[in-house]
Coordinates of C-alpha atoms in Angstrom, one line a residue:
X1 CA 189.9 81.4 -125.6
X2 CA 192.6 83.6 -124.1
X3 CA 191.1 86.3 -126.6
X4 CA 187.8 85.6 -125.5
X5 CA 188.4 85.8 -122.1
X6 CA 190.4 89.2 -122.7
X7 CA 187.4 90.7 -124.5
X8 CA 185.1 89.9 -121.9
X9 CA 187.6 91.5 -119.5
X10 CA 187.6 94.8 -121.5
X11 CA 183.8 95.0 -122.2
X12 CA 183.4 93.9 -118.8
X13 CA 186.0 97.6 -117.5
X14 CA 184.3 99.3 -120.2
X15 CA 180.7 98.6 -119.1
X16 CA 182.5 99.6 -115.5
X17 CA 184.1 102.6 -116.7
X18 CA 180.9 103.4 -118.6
X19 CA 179.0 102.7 -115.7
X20 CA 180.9 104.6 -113.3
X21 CA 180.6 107.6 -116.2
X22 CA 176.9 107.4 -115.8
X23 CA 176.9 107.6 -112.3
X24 CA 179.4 110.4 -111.9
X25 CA 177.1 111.9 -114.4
X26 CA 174.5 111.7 -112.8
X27 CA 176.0 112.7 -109.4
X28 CA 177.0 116.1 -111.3
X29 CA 173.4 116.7 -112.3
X30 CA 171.8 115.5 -109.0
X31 CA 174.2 118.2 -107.4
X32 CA 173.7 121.3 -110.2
X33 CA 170.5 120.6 -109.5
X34 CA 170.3 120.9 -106.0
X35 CA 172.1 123.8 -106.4
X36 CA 170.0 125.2 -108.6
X37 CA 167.4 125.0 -106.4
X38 CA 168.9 126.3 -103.5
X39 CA 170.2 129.7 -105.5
X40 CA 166.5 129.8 -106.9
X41 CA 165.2 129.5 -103.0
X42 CA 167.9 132.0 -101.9
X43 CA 166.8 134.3 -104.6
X44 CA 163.5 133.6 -103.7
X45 CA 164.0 134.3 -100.3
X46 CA 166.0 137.9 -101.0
X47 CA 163.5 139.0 -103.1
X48 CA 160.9 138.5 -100.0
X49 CA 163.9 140.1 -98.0
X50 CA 163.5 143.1 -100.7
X51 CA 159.9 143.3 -100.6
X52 CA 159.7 143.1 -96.4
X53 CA 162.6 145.8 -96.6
X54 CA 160.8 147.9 -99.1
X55 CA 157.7 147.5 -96.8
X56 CA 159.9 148.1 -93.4
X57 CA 161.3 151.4 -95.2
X58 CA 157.3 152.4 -95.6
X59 CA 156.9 151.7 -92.4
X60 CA 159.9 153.3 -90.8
X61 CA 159.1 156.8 -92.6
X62 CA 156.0 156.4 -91.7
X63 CA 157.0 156.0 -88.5
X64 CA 159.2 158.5 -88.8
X65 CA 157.0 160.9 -89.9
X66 CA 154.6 160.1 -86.5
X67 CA 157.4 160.5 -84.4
X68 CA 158.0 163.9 -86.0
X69 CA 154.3 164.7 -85.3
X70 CA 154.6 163.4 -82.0
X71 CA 157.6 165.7 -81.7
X72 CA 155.8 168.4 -82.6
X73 CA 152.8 167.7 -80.1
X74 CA 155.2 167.2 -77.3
X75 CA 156.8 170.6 -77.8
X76 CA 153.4 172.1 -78.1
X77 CA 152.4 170.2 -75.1
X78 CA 155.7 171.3 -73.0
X79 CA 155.4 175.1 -74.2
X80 CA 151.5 174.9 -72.8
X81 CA 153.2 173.1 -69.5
X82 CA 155.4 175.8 -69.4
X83 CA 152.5 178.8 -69.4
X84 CA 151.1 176.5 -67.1
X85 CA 153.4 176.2 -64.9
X86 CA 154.4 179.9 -65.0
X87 CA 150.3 180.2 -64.3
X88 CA 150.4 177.6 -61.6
X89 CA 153.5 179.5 -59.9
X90 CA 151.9 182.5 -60.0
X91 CA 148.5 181.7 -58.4
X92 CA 150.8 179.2 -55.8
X93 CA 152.5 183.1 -55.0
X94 CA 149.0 184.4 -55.0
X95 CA 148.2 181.4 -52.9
X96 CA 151.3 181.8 -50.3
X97 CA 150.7 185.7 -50.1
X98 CA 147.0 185.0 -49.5
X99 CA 147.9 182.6 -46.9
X100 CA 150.3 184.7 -45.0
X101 CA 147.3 187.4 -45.0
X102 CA 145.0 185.1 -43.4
X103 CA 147.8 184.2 -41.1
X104 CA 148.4 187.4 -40.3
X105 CA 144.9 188.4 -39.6
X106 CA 144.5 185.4 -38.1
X107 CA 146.9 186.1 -35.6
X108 CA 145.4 189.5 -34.9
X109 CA 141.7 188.0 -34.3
X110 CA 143.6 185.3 -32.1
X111 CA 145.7 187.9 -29.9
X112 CA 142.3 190.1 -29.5
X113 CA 140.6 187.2 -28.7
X114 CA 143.4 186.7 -26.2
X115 CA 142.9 190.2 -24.9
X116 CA 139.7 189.4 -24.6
X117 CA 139.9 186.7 -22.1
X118 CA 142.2 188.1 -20.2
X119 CA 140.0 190.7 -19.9
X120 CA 137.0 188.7 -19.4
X121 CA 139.2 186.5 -16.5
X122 CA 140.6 190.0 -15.3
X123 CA 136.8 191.0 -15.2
X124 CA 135.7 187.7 -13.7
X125 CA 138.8 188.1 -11.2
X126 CA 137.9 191.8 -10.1
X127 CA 134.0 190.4 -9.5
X128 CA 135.5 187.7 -7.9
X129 CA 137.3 189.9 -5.5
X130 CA 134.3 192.2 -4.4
X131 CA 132.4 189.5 -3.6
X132 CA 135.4 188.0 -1.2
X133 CA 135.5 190.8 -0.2
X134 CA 131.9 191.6 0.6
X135 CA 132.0 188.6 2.2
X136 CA 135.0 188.8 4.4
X137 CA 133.2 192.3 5.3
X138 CA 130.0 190.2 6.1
X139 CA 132.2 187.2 7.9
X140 CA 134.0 189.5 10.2
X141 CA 131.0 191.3 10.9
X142 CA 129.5 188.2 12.1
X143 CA 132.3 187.2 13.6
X144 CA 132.9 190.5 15.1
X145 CA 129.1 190.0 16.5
X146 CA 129.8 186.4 17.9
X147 CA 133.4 187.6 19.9
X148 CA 130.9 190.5 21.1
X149 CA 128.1 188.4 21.8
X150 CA 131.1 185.6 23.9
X151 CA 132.3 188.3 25.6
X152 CA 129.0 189.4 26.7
X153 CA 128.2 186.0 27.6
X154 CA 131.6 185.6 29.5
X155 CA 130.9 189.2 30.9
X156 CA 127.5 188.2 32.4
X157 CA 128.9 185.3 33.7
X158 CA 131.4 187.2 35.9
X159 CA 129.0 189.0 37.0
X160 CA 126.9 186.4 37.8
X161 CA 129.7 185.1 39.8
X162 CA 130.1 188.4 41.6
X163 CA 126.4 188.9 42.5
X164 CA 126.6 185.3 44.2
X165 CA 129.7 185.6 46.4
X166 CA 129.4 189.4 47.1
X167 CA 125.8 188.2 49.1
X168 CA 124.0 190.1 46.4
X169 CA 121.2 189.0 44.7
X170 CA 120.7 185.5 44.5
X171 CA 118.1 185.6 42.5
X172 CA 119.8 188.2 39.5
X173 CA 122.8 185.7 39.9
X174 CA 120.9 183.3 38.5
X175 CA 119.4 185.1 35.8
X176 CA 122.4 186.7 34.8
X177 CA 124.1 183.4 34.6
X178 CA 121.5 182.0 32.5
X179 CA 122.2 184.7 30.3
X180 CA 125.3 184.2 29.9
X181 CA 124.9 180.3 28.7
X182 CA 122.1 181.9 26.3
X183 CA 124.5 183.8 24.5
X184 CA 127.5 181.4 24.8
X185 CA 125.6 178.8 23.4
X186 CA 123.9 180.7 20.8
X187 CA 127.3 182.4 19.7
X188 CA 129.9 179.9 20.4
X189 CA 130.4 176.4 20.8
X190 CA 129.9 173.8 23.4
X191 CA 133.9 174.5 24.9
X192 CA 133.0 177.9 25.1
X193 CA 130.8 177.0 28.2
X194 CA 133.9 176.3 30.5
X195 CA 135.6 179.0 30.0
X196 CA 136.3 180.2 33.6
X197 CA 133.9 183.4 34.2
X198 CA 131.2 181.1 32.3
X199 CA 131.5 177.7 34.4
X200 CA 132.2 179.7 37.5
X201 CA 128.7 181.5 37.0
X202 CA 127.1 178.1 36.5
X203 CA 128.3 176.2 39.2
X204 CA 127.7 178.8 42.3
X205 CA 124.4 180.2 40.9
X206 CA 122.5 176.3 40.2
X207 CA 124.3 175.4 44.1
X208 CA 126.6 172.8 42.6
X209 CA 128.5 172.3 46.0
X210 CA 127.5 169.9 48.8
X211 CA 129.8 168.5 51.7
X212 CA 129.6 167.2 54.7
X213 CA 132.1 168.3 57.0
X214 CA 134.0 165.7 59.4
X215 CA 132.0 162.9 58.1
X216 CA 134.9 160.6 58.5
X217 CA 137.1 160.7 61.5
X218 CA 140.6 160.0 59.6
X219 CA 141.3 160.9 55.8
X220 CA 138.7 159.7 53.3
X221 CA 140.9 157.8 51.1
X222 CA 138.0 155.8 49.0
X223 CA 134.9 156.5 47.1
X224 CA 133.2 153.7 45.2
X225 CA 129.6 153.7 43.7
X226 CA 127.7 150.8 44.1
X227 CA 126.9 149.4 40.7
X228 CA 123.7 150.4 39.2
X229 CA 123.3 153.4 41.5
X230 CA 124.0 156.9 41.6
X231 CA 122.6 157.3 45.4
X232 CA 124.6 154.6 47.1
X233 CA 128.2 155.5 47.8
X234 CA 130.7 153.3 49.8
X235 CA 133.6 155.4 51.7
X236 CA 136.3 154.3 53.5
X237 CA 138.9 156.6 55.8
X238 CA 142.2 155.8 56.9
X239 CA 140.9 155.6 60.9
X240 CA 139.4 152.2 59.8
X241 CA 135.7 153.0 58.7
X242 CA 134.2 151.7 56.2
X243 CA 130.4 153.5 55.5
X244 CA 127.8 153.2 53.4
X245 CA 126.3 156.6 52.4
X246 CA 122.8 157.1 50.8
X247 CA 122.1 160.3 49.5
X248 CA 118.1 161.5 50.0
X249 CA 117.9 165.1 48.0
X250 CA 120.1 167.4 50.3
X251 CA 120.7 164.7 52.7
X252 CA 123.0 161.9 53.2
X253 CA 122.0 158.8 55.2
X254 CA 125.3 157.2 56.8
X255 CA 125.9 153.8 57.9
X256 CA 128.5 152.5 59.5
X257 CA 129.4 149.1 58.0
X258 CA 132.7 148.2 59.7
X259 CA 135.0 150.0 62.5
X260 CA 138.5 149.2 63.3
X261 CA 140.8 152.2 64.5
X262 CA 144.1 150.4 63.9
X263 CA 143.3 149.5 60.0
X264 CA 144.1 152.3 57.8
X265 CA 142.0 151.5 54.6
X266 CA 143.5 153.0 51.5
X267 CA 141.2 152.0 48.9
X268 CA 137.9 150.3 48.4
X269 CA 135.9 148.5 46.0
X270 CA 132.7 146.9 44.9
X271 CA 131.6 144.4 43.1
X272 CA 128.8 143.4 40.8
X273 CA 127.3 141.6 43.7
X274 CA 127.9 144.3 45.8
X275 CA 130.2 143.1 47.6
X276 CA 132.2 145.4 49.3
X277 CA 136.5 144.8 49.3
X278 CA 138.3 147.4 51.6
X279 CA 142.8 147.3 51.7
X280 CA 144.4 148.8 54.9
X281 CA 147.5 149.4 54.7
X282 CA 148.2 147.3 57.9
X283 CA 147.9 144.5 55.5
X284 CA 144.1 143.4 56.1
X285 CA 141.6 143.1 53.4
X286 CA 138.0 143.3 55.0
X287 CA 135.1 142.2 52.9
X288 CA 131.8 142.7 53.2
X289 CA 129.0 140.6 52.1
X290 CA 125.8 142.2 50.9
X291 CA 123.8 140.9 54.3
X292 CA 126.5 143.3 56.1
X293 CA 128.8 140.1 57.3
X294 CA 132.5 141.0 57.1
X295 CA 135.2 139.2 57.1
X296 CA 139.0 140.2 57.6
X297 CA 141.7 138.6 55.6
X298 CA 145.3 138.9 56.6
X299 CA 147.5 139.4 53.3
X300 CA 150.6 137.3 52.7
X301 CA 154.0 138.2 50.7
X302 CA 152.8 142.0 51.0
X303 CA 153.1 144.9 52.7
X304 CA 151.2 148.3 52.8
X305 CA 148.3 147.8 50.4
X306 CA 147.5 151.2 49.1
X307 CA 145.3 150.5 45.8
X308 CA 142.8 148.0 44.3
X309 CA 142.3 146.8 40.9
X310 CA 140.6 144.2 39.1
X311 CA 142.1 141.4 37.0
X312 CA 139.8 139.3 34.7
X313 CA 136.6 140.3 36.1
X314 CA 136.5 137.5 39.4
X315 CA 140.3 138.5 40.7
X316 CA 141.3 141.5 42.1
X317 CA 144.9 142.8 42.3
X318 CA 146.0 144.4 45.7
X319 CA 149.0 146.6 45.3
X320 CA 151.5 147.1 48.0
X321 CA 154.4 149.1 48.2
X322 CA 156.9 146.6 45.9
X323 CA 154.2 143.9 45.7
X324 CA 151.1 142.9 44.4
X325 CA 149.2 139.8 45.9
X326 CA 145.6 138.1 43.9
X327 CA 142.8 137.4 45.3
X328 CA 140.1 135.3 44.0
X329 CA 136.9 136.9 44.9
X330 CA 134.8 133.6 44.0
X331 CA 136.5 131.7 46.6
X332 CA 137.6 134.7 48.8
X333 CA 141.4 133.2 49.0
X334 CA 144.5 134.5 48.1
X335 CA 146.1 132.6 45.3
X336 CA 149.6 134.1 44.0
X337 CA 152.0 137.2 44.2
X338 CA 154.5 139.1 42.1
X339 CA 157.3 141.0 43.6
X340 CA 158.5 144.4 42.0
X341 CA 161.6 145.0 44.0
X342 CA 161.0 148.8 43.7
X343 CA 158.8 151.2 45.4
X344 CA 155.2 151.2 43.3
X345 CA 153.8 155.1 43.4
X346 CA 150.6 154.9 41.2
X347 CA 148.4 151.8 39.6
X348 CA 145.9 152.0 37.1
X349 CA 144.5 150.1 33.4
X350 CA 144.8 149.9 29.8
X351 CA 142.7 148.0 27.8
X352 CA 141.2 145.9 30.7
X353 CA 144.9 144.9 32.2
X354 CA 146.5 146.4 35.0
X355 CA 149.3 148.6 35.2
X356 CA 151.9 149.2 38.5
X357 CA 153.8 152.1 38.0
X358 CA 157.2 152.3 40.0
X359 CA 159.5 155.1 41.6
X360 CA 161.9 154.2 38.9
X361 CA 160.4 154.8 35.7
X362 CA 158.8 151.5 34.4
X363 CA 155.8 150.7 33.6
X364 CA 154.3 147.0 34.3
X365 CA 151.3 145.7 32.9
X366 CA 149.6 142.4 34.5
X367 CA 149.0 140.0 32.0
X368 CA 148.3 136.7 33.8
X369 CA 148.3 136.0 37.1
X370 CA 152.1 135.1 37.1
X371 CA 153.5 137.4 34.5
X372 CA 154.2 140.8 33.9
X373 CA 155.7 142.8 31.3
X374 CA 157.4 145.8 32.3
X375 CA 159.0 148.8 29.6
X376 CA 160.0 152.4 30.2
X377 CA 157.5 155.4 31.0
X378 CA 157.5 157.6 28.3
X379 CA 160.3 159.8 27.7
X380 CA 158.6 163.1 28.2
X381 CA 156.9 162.7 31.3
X382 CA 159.3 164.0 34.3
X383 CA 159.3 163.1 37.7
X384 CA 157.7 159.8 39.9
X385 CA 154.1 158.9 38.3
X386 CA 151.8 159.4 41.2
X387 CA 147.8 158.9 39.5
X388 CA 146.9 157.3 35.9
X389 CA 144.3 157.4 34.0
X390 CA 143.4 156.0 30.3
X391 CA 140.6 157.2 27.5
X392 CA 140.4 153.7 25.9
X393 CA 138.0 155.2 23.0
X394 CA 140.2 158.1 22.8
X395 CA 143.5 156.3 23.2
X396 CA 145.1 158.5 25.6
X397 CA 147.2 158.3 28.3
X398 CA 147.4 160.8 31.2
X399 CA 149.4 160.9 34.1
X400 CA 150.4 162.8 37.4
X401 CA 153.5 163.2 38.9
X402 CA 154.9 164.0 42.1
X403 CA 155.4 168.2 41.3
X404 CA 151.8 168.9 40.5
X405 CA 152.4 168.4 36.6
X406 CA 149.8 166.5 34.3
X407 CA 151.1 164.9 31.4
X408 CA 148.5 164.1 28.7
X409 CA 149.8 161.4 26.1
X410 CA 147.7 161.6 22.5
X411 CA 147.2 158.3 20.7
X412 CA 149.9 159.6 17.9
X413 CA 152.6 159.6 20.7
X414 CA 152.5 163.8 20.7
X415 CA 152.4 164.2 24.5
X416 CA 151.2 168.1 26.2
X417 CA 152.5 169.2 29.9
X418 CA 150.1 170.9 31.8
X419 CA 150.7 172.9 35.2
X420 CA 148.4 173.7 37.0
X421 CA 148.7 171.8 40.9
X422 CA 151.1 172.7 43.3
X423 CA 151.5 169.8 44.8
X424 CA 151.4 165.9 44.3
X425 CA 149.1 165.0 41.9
X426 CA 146.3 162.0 43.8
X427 CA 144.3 161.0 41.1
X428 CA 142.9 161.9 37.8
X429 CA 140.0 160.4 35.6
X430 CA 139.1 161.0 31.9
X431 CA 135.3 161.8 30.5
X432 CA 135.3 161.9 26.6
X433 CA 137.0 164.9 26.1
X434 CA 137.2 166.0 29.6
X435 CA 140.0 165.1 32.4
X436 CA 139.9 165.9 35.9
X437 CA 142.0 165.9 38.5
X438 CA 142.4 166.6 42.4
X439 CA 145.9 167.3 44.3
X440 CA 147.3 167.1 47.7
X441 CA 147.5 171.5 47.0
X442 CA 143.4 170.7 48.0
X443 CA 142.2 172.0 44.3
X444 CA 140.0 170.0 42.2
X445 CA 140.1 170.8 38.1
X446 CA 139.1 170.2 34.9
X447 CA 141.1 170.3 32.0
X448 CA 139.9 170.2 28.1
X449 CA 142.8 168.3 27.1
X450 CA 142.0 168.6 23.2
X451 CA 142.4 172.1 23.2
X452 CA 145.4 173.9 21.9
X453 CA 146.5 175.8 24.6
X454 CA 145.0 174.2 27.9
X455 CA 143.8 176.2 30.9
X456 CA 143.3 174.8 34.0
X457 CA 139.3 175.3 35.5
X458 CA 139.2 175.4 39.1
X459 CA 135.9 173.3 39.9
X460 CA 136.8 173.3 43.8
X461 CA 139.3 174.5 46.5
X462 CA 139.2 173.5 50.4
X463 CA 138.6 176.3 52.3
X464 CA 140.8 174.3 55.0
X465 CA 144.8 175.2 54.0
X466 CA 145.9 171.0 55.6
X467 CA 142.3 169.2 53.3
X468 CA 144.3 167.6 51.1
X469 CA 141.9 166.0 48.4
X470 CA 142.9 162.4 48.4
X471 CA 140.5 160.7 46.2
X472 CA 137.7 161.4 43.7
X473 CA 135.3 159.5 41.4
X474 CA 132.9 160.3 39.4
X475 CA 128.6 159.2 39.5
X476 CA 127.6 156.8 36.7
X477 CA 125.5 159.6 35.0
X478 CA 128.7 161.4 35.0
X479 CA 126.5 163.9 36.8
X480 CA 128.3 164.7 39.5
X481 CA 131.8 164.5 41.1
X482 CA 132.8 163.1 44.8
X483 CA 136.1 163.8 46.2
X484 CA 137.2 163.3 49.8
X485 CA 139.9 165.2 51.8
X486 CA 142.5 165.0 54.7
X487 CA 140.3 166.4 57.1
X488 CA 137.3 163.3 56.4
X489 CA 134.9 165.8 54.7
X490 CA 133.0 164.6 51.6
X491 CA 132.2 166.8 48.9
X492 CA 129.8 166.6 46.0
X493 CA 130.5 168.6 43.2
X494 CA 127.9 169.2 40.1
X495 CA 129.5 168.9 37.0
X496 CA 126.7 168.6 34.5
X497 CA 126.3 171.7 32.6
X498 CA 122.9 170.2 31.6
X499 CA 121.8 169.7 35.4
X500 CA 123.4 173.3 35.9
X501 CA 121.3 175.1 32.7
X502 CA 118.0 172.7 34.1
X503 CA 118.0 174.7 37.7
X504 CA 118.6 177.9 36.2
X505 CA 115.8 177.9 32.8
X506 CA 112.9 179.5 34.9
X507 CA 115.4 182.6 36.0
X508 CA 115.1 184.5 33.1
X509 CA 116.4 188.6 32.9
X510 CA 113.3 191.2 32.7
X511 CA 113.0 193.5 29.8
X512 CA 114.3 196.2 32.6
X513 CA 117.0 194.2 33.9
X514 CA 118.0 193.3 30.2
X515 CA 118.9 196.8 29.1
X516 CA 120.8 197.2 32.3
X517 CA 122.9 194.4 32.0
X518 CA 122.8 193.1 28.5
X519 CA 122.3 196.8 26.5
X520 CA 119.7 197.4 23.4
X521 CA 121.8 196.4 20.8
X522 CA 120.6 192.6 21.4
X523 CA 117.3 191.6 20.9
X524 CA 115.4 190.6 24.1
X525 CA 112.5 189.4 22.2
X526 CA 114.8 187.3 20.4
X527 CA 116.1 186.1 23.9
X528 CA 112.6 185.2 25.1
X529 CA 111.3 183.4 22.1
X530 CA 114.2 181.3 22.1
X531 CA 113.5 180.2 25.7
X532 CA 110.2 179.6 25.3
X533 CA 110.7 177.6 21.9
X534 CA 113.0 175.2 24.3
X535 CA 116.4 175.7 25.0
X536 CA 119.8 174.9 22.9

């Protein structure tokens, strides 16, 4: 049993040996045989290796051989780029040498053009010059015709002048004056006409003067038109009279309206209504109703009236010697005062207000019936304002002092001294570019205050050495001027050049008397034809 079970054992481990043989056995083949395979894939695979590297070696030297072909194009190809470039640089010299000749020539065309202008502008320039030239030549030979043909003008009207006051002709006065406005109005300008010699000719040839001689007993110290007439003139005298003068051609009808020897009236004034308002300086206002009733009203807080104004169109402003009182001419009753404290010396307006001017220098302008605003006269003007006068469309100022001086003050504050008055300027009045002015010396003038240089034109002098002219005014036609003296004459003065030229038109120069006074050298046909084609 034993034996049994130990033969069992051993052909039990022998079948396990022999098993284990057959399956190491196997193992070894399984693995020779992988192995084989893998060598025959590797060999496989170098002999593809050997076939792509034979193939790669084909392709390299053929390769090879293009890139030597290549090499020899591109050497080819950079010898030709070479010639090319040696070709290029030598037509870019050509080029850059052909450039610098154009330049060159350029630059001569452009300085010969150059030349050319200038001398075409040097040309133009020289043309340019004679033809100034020719007409400077021309210009002063006109304007050496027209200061001829003034002077001539200015020359007749001397003469004019002459004829008239020597008790010459009259008549050849008055033609020569004419003459002389034909050529100063044909030759010059409108200002040329008051030159003296001219204005003189005009006035005493077309009989500018009237006056009537004592017509007041005491000083005529007011003139006043009554509005809407240039006929109708109210006058009042410092002997108390008050008259109302109508003028009838040569003649003047006088009226007495009111008598008092004891007033002394200083200023006058009418009103729309016409009712007349007269100050004496004994401190009486007398007015006058249109039906000739008057009535005297004794001023309070006010002594010496001397001037009138008007306030506001219904009040009027009575100016003392350091007052001023109201007076409502509605209700014919005083209603208010303002003192000054100073000594008032002239009165006057600007811009519808009135202004009081006093011995010390101010200036105070009314604006309400219990204010004023007072400020400095201006620097320039010397001495105690005695007359005022104002252009409001021209916006200046004038005024007249106690030594005869006139100061005129432009509306850009430039202010011009003119002398002319001996004595205490008494009034002065502005018309457009015109301002006139009388003085106690007993000379009237007229002064063209725009001018440069201003020259006093003497429209009248008393012929009494003591006629002080104390007041003037002017017409509403601004035809003619009325001043009255110390001595109580009246005088009316023409100061229409138009009104002047209108007398004179008919008195025209014969052929004769033209070549005598005037000379051939001016045409008298051209004189004549001009007349009778109506005057300038």
């Amino acid at each position: 049993m034993k034996e049994l079970v130990r033969n069992n054992l051993l052909w039990g481990l022998g079948c396990a040996i022999l098993g284990a043989g057959c399956l190491t056995g196997f193992g070894f083949y399984f693995f020779e045989k992988e192995k084989t395979r893998s060598l025959e894939q590797q060999l496989t695979e170098l002999s593809q290796k050997e076939k792509r590297a034979v193939i790669e070696q084909s392709i390299n030297k053929q390769m090879e051989e293009i890139a030597y072909e290549q090499k020899r194009i591109s050497d080819e190809r950079t010898v030709e780029a070479r010639k090319q470039a040696e070709i290029a640089e030598v037509e870019k010299q050509n080029a850059i040498a052909a450039q610098n000749k154009a330049k060159a020539s350029e630059e001569v065309a452009r300085k010969e053009r150059d030349n050319a202008e200038i001398q075409s502008k040097e040309a133009k320039r020289q043309a340019e010059i004679a033809d100034a030239q020719r007409k400077t030549a021309e210009q002063n030979k006109r304007v050496a015709d027209t200061l001829s043909y003034i002077a001539l003008g200015r020359s007749l009207g001397s003469m004019a002048y002459n004829q008239h006051m020597s008790g010459g002709s009259k008549e050849l006065a008055k033609r020569l004056a004419y003459a002389s406005y034909w050529f100063t109005t044909t030759y010059g300008n409108r200002n040329d006409l008051y030159h003296l010699s001219v204005i003189q000719g005009l006035m005493e040839t077309s009989d500018s003067k009237n006056s009537w001689s004592r017509l007041h007993k005491g000083s005529v110290t007011g003139i006043y038109f009554t509005p809407g007439s240039n006929d109708d003139i109210v006058t009042v005298s410092s002997y108390g009279e008050i008259f109302r003068n109508v003028r009838q051609g040569d003649k003047l009808k006088t009226q007495k309206l009111f008598t008092q020897s004891d007033y002394d009236f200083r200023s006058v004034y009418v009103s729309k209504n016409k009712t007349i308002y007269a100050a004496s300086r004994t401190g009486q206002l007398v007015v006058i109703k249109p039906d000739g009733k008057a009535t005297e009203v004794m001023l309070t807080d006010i002594i010496y009236p001397s001037a009138l104004e008007v306030f506001n169109d219904d009040v009027l402003v009575v100016i003392g010697e350091r007052s001023i009182v109201f007076f409502n001419m509605n209700t014919n009753q005083q209603q208010g005062a303002l003192q000054l404290g100073s000594k008032i010396s002239a009165s006057g307006r600007i811009n519808k207000h009135p202004y009081i001017f006093d011995e010390q220098g101010r200036m105070h302008e009314i604006v309400s019936l219990d204010k004023m605003e007072t400020k400095r006269k201006p620097a320039s003007v010397k001495g105690i304002i005695t007359a005022f006068a104002r252009s409001d469309n021209k916006g200046i100022n004038t005024y007249g002092t106690n030594d005869g001086k006139i100061y005129v003050e432009e509306k850009n504050g430039r202010v011009k001294e003119l002398v002319g008055h001996r004595s205490r300027v008494t009034r002065l009045k502005v018309n457009g570019n015109q301002l006139y002015s009388s003085s106690y010396d007993g000379k009237m003038n007229l002064w063209l205050y725009e001018n440069e240089n201003v020259e006093p034109i003497l429209l009248f002098e008393s012929d009494e050495s003591d006629a002080w002219i104390r007041y003037f005014t002017i017409d509403n036609s601004k035809t003619y001027l009325w001043s009255g003296d110390n001595n109580g004459n009246l005088t009316e003065i023409l100061v229409s050049i138009n009104t002047m030229v209108e007398r004179l038109k008919n008195h025209l120069l014969t052929e004769d008397q033209w070549d005598t006074y005037v000379g051939k050298n001016a045409s008298y046909k051209e004189f004549i034809n001009s007349v009778k084609g109506g005057e300038k």
